[in-house]
mmCIF file of C-alpha atoms in Angstrom:
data_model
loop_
_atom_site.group_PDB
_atom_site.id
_atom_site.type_symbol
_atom_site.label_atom_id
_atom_site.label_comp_id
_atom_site.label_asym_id
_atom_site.label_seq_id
_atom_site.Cartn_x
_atom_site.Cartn_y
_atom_site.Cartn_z
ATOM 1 C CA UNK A 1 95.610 119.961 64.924
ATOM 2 C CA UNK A 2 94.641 122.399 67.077
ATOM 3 C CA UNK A 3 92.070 120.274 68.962
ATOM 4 C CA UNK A 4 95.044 118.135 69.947
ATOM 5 C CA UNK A 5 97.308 120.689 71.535
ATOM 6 C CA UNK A 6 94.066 121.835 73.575
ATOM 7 C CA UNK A 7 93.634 118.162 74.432
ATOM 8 C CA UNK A 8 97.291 117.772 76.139
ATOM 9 C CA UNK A 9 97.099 121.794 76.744
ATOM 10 C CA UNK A 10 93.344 121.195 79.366
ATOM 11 C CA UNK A 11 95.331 117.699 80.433
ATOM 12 C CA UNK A 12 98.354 119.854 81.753
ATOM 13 C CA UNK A 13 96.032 122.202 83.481
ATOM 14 C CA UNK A 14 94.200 119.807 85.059
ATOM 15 C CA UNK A 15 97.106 118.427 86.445
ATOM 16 C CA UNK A 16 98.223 121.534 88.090
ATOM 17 C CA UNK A 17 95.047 122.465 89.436
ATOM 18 C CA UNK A 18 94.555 119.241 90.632
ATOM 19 C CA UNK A 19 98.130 119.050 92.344
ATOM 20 C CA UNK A 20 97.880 122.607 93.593
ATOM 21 C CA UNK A 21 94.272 121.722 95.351
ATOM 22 C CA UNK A 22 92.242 123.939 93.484
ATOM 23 C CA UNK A 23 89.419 121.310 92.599
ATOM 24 C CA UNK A 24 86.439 123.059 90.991
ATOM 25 C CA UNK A 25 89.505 124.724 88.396
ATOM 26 C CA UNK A 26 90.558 121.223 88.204
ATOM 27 C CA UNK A 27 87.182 119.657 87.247
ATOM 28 C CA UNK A 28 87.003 122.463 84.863
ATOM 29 C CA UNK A 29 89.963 121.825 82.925
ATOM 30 C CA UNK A 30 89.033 118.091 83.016
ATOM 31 C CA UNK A 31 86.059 118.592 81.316
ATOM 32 C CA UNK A 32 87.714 121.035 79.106
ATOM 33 C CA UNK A 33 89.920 118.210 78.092
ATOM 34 C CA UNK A 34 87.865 115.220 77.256
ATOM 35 C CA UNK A 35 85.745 117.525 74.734
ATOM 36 C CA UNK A 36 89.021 118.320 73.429
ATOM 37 C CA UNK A 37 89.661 114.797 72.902
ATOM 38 C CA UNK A 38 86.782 113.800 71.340
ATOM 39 C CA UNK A 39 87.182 116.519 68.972
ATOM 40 C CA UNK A 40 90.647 115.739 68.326
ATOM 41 C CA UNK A 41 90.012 111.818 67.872
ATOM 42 C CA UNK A 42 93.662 111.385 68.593
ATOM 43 C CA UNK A 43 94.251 108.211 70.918
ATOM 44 C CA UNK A 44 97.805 109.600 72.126
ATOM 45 C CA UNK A 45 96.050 112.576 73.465
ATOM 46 C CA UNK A 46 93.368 110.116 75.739
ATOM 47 C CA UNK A 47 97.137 108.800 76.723
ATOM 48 C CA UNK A 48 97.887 112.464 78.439
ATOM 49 C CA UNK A 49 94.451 112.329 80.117
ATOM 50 C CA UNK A 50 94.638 108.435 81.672
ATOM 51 C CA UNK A 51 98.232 110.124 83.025
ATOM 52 C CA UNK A 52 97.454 113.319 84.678
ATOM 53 C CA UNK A 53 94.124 112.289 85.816
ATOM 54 C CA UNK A 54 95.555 109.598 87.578
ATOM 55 C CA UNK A 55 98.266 111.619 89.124
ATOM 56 C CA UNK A 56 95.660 114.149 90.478
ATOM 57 C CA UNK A 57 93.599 111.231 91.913
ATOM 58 C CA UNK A 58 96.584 110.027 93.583
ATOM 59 C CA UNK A 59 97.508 112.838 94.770
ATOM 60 C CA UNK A 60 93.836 113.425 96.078
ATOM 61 C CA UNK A 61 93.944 110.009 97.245
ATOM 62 C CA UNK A 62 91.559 108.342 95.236
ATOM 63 C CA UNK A 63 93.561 105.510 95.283
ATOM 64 C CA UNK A 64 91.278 102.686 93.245
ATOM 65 C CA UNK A 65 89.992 105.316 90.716
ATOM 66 C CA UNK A 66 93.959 106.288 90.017
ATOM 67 C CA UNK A 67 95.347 102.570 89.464
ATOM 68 C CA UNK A 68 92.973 102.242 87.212
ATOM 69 C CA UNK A 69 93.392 105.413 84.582
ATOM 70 C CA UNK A 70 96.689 104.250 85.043
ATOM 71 C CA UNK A 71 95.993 100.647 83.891
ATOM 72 C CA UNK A 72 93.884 102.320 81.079
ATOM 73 C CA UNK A 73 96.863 104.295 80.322
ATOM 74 C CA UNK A 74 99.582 101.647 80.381
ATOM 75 C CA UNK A 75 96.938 99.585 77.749
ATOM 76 C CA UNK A 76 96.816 102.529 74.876
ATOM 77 C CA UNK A 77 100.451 103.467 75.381
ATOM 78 C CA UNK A 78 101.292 99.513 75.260
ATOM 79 C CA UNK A 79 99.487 99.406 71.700
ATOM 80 C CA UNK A 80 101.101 102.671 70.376
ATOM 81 C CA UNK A 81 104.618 101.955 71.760
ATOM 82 C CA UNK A 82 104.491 105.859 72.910
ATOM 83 C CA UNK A 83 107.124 104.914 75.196
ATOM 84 C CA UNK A 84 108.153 107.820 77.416
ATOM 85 C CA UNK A 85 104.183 107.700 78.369
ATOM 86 C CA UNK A 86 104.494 104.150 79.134
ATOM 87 C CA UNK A 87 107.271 104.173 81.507
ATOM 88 C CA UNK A 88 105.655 107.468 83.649
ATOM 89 C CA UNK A 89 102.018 105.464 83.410
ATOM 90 C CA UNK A 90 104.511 102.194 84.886
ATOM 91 C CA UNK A 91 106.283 104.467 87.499
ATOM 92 C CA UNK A 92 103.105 106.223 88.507
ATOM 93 C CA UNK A 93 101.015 102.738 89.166
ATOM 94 C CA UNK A 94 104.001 100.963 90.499
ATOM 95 C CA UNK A 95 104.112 104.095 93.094
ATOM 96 C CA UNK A 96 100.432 104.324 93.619
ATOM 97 C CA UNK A 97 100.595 100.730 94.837
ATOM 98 C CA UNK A 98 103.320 101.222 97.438
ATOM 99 C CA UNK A 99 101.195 103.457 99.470
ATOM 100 C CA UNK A 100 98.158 101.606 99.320
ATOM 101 C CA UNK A 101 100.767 98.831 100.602
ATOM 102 C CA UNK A 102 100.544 96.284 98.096
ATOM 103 C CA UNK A 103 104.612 95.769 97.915
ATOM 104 C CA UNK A 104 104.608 92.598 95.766
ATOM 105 C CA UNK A 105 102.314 93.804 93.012
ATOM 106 C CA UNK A 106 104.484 96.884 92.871
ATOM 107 C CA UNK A 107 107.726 95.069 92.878
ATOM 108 C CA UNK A 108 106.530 93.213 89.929
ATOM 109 C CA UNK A 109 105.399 95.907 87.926
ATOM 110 C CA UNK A 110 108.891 97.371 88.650
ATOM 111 C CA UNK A 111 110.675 94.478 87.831
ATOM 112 C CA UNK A 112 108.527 93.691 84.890
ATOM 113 C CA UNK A 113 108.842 96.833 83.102
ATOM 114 C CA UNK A 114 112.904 96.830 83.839
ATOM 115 C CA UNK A 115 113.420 93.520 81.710
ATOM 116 C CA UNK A 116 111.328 94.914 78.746
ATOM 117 C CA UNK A 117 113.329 98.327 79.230
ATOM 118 C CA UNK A 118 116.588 97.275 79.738
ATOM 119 C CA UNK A 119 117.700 96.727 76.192
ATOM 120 C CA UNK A 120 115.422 99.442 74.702
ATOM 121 C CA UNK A 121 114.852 102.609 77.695
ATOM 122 C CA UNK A 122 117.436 105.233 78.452
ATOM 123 C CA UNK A 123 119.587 105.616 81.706
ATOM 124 C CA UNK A 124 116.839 107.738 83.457
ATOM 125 C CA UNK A 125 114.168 104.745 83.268
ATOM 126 C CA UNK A 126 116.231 102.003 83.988
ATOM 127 C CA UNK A 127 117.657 103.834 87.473
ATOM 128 C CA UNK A 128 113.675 104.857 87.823
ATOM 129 C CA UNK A 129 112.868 100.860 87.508
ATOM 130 C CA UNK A 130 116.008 99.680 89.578
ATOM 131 C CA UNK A 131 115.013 101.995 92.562
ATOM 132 C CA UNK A 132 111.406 100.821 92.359
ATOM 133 C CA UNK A 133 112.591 97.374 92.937
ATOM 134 C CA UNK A 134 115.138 98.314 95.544
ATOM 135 C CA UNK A 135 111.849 99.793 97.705
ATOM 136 C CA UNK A 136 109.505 97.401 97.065
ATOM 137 C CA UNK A 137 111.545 95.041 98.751
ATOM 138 C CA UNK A 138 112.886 96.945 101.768
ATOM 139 C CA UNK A 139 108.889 96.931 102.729
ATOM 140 C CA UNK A 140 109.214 92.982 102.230
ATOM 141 C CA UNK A 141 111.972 92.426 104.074
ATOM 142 C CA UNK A 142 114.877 91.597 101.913
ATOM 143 C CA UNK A 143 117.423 94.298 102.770
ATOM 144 C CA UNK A 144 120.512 93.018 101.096
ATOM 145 C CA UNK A 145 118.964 92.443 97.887
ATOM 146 C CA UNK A 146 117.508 95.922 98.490
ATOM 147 C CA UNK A 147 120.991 97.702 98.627
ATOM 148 C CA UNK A 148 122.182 96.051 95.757
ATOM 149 C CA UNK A 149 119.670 97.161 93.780
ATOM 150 C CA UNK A 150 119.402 100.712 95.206
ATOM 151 C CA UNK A 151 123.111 101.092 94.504
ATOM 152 C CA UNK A 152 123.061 99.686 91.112
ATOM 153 C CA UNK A 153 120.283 102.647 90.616
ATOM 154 C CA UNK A 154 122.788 105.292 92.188
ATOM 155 C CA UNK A 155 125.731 103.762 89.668
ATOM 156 C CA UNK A 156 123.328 104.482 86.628
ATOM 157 C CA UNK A 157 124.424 107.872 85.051
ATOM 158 C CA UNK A 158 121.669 110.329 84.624
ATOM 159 C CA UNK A 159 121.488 112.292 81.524
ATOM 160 C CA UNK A 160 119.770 114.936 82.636
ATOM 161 C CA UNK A 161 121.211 116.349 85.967
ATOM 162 C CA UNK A 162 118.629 118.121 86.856
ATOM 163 C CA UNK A 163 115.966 115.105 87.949
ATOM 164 C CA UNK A 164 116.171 115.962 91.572
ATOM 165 C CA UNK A 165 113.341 113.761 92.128
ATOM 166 C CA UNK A 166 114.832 110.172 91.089
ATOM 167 C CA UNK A 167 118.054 111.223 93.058
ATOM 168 C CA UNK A 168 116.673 112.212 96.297
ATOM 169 C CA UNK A 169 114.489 109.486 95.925
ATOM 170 C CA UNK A 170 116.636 106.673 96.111
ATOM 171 C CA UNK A 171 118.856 108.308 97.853
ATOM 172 C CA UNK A 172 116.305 108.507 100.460
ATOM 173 C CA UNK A 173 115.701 105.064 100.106
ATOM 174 C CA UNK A 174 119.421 103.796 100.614
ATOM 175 C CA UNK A 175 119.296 105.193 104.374
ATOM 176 C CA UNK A 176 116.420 103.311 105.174
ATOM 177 C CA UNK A 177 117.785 100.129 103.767
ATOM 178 C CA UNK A 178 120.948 100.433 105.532
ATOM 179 C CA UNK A 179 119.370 101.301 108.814
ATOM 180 C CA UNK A 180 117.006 98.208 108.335
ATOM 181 C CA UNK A 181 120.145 96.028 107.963
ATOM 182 C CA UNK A 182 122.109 97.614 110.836
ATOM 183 C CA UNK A 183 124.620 99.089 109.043
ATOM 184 C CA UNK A 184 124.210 102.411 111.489
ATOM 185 C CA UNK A 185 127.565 104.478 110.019
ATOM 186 C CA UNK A 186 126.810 103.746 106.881
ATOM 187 C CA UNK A 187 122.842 105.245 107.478
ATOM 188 C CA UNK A 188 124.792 108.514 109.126
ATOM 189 C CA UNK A 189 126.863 108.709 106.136
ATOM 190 C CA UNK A 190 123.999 108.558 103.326
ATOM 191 C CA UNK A 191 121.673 110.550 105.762
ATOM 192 C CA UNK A 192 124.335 113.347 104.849
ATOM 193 C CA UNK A 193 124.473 112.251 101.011
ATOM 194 C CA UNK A 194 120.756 112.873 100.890
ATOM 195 C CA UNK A 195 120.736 115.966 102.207
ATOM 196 C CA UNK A 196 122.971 117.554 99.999
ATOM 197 C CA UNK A 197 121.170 115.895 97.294
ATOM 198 C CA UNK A 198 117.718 116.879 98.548
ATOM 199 C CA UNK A 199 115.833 120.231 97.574
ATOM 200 C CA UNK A 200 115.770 122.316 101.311
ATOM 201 C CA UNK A 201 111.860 121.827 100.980
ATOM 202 C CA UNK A 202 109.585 119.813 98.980
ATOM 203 C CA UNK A 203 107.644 121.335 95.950
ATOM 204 C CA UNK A 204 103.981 121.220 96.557
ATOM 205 C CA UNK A 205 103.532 118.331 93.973
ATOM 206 C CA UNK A 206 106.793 116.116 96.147
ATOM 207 C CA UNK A 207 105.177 113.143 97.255
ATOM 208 C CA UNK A 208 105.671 111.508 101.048
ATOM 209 C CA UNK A 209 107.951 108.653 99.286
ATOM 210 C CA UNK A 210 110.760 111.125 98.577
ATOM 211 C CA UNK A 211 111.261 112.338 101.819
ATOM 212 C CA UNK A 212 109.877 109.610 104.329
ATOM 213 C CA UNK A 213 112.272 106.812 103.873
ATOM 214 C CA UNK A 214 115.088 109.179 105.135
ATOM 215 C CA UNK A 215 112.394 110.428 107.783
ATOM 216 C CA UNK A 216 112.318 106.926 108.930
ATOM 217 C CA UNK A 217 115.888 106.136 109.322
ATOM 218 C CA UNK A 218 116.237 109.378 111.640
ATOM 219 C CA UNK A 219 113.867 108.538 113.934
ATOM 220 C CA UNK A 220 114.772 105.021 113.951
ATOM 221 C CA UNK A 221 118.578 106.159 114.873
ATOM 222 C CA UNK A 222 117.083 108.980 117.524
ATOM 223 C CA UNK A 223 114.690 105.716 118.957
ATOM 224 C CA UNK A 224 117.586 103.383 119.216
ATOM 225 C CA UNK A 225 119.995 105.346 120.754
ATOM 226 C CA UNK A 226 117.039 106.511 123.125
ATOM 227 C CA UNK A 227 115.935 103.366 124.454
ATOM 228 C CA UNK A 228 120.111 102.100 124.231
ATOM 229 C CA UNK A 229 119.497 99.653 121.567
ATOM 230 C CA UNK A 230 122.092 101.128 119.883
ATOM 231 C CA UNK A 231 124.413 104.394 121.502
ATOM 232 C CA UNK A 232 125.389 106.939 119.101
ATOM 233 C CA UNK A 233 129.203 108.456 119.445
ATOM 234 C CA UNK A 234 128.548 112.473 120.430
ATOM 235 C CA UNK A 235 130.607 112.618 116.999
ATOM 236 C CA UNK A 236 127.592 110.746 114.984
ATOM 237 C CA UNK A 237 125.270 112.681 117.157
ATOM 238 C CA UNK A 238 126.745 115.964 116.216
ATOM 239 C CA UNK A 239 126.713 114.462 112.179
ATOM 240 C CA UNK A 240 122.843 113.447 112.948
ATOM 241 C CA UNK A 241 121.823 116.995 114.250
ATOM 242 C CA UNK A 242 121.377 118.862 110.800
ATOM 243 C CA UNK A 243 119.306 115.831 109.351
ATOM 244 C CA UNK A 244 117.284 115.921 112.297
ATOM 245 C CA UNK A 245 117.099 119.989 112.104
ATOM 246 C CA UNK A 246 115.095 119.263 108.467
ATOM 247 C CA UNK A 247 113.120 117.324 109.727
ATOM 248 C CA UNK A 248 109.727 119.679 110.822
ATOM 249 C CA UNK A 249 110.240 122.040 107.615
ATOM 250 C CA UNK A 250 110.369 118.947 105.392
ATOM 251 C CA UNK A 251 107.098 117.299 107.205
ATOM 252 C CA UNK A 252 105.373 120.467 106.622
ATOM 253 C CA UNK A 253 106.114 121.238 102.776
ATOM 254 C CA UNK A 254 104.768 117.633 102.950
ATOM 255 C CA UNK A 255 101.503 118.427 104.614
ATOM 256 C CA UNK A 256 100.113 119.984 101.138
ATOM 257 C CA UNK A 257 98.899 116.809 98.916
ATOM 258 C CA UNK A 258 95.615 114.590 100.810
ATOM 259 C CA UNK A 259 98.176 111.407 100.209
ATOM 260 C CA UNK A 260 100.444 112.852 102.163
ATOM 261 C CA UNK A 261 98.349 113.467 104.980
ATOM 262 C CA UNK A 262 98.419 110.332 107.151
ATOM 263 C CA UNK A 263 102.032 109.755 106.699
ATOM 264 C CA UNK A 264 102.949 113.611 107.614
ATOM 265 C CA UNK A 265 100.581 113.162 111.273
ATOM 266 C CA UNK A 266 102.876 110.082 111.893
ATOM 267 C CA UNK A 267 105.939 111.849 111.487
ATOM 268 C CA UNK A 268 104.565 114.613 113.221
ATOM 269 C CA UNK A 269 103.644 112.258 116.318
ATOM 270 C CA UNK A 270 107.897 111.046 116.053
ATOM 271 C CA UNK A 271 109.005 114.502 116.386
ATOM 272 C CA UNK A 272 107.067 115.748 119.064
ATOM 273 C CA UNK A 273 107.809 112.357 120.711
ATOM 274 C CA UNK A 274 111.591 112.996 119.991
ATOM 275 C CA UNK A 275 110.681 116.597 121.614
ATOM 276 C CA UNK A 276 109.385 115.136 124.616
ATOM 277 C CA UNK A 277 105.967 116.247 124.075
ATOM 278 C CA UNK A 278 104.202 112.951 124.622
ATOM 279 C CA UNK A 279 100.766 113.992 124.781
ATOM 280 C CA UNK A 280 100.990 115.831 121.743
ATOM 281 C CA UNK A 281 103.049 112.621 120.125
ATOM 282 C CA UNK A 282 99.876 110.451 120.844
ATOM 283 C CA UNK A 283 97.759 112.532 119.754
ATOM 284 C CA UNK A 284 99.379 112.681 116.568
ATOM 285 C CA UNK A 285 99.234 109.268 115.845
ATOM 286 C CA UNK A 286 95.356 109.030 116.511
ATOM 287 C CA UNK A 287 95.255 111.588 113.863
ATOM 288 C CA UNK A 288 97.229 109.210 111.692
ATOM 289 C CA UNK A 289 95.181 106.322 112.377
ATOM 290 C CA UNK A 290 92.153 108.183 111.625
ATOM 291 C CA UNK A 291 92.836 109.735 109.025
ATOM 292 C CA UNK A 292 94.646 106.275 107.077
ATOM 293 C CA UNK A 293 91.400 104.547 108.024
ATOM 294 C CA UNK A 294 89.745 106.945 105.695
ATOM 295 C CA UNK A 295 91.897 106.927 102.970
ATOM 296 C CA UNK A 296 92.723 103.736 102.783
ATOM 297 C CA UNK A 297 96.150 103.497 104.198
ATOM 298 C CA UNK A 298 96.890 100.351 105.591
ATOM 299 C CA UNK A 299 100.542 100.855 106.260
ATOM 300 C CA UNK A 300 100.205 103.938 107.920
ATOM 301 C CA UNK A 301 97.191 103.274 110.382
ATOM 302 C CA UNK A 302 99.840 99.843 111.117
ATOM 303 C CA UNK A 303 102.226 102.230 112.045
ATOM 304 C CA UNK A 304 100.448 104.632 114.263
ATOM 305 C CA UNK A 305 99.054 101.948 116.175
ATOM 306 C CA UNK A 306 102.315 100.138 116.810
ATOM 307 C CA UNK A 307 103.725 103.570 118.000
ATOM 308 C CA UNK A 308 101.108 104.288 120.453
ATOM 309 C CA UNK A 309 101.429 100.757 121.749
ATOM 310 C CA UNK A 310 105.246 101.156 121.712
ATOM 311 C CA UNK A 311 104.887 104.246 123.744
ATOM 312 C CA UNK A 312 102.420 103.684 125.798
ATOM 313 C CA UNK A 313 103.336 102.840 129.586
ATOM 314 C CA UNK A 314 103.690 98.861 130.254
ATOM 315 C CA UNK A 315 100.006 99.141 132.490
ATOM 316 C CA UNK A 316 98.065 100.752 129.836
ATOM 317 C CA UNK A 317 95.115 98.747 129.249
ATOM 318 C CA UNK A 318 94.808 100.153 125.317
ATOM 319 C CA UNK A 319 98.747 98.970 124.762
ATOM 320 C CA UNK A 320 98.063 95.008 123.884
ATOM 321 C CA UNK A 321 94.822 96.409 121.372
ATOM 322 C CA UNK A 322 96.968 98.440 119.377
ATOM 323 C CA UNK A 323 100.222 96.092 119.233
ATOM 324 C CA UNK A 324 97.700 93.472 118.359
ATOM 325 C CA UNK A 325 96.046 95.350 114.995
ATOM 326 C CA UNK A 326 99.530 96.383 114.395
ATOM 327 C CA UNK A 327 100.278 92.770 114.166
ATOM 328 C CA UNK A 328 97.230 92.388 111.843
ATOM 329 C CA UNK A 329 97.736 94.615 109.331
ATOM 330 C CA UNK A 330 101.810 93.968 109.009
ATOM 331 C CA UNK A 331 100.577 90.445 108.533
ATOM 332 C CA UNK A 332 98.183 91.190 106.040
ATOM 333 C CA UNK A 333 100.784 93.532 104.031
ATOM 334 C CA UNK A 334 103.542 91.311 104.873
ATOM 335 C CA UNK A 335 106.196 93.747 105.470
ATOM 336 C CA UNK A 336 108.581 91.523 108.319
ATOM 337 C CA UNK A 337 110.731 94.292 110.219
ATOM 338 C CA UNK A 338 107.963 96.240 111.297
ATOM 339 C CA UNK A 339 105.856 92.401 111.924
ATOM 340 C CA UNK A 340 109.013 91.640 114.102
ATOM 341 C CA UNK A 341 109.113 94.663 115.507
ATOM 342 C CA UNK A 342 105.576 94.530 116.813
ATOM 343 C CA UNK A 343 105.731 91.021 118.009
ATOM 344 C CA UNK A 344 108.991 91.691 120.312
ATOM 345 C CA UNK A 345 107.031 94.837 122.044
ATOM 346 C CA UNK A 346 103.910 93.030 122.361
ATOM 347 C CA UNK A 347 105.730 90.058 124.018
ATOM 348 C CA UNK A 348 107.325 92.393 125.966
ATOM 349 C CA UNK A 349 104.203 93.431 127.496
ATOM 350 C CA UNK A 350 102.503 90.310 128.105
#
């Protein structure tokens, strides 16, 4: 009935006010659509509303509030089997999760929802559910396991050829995994895959995951053949350049969504860094810190701090302080490489 279609109608609206920033529209057409639902009595429409409403607090970075309409969501769609519902409430919690850090829960929940799928989901979830996994556990450490997975995800056909989003997603993720395991050509090589895969610049509602796995595994490449851990060939340097020239106008396009925020003033402090504009680089990351602190970030305040203490000259009195809650809160999330990581600088400097 026609309450119904204004139901899901308000829901969509919401969303894309709600993506788009505009917040008192947003709250409008929130309102709009819970009277619509209670008109319409119709429990697959409240299904809409748990969705988009946790989307927009996600996006907003409302991080708590968003897992649980999710949760909420995932319950009704559960009892109604309204499966295409189900699977976007799974994908959106599972994602939600990985930035507030909690990797194992998320894996789970990816993992989880795979083995129900697998006999009864199209192509397009499964990949969705594969790559989730594949992610999860490059943030705990097990990179082989990570690959497999992530290229088991790439080998799944996609119906529909137009979901950018899954493909430069774990695309993405691929040339972090391989540049966690050291496998530097093949990082160049998928670097290049992703990029041709990749939209030139993120749509407003493209969230930091997309993009910032790829991010990573350019700066980590720039950084290690910086410092000599590991020398590029001027040939791989050459193949690096045009990944590295995307860089700023993907960070920016980034810059849009509050979730995005924290991440986007840490990759901001990498490329002025990589610039040679130091001051500016540190300052970056103290924007970073601050503003993960805020929103409840974990991963990314970790992050900033063990870049400024990476950074920092060996006689800084602040370097050992911020190596040391670097430590802290990769212990706490239990993410190894960058635990490692910290732990060889801070020895370094003691």
């Amino acid at each position: 009935g026609m309450p119904s279609l204004m139901a899901v109608g308000y829901s969509n609206l919401h969303l894309i006010a709600g993506l788009a920033g505009l917040r008192r529209i947003a709250s409008l057409y929130k309102r709009l659509s819970h009277e619509a639902i209670e008109k319409s009595n119709r429990t697959s429409d409240r299904i809409f509303a748990y969705l988009y409403e946790g989307v927009v607090l996600y996006a907003n970075c409302k991080l708590d509030d968003a897992v649980k309409s999710f949760e909420n969501g995932i319950q009704l769609a559960d009892e109604l089997r309204a499966t295409r519902q189900l699977e976007e409430l799974t994908a959106s919690l599972a994602s939600c999760l990985l930035l507030q850090g909690k990797y194992e829960r998320s894996y789970k929940i990816w993992k989880d929802y795979y083995e129900r799928a697998i006999r009864k989901e199209g192509p397009q979830t499964q990949a969705w559910m594969v790559y989730g996994q594949g992610h999860s556990l490059i943030m705990l450490g097990n990179l082989e396991e990570a690959i497999r997975l992530l290229n088991a995800s790439l080998d799944i056909p996609m119906v529909d050829a137009s979901d950018r989003i899954l493909d430069t997603t774990r695309n993405g993720a691929l040339c972090l995994a391989y540049f966690r395991n050291e496998q530097f050509a093949e990082t160049i090589e998928q670097l290049e895959r992703f990029f041709q895969i990749a939209p030139p610049t993120p749509a407003i509602s493209s969230f930091n995951y997309e993009y910032t796995a790829a991010l990573n595994a350019i700066f980590g490449l720039l950084e290690n053949h910086a410092t000599g851990k590991h020398r590029l060939s001027e040939a791989d340097l050459r193949r690096l350049e045009p990944s590295v020239q995307r860089a700023p106008k993907i960070i920016k396009a980034l810059n849009k969504l509050p979730a995005n925020i924290a991440g986007c003033w840490l990759y901001e402090g990498l490329l002025a860094w990589h610039k040679g504009n130091k001051s500016k680089a540190f300052a970056h990351w103290k924007k970073c810190i601050e503003t993960a602190e805020r929103d409840g970030l974990p991963y990314e305040s970790g992050r900033a701090h063990y870049e400024i203490g990476r950074h920092l000259d060996a006689n800084d009195p602040s370097r050992t302080g911020h190596l040391s809650q670097a430590i802290e809160i990769f212990e706490t999330l239990n993410t190894p490489y960058e635990l490692n990581l910290a732990r060889s600088v801070l020895q370094g400097a003691t």
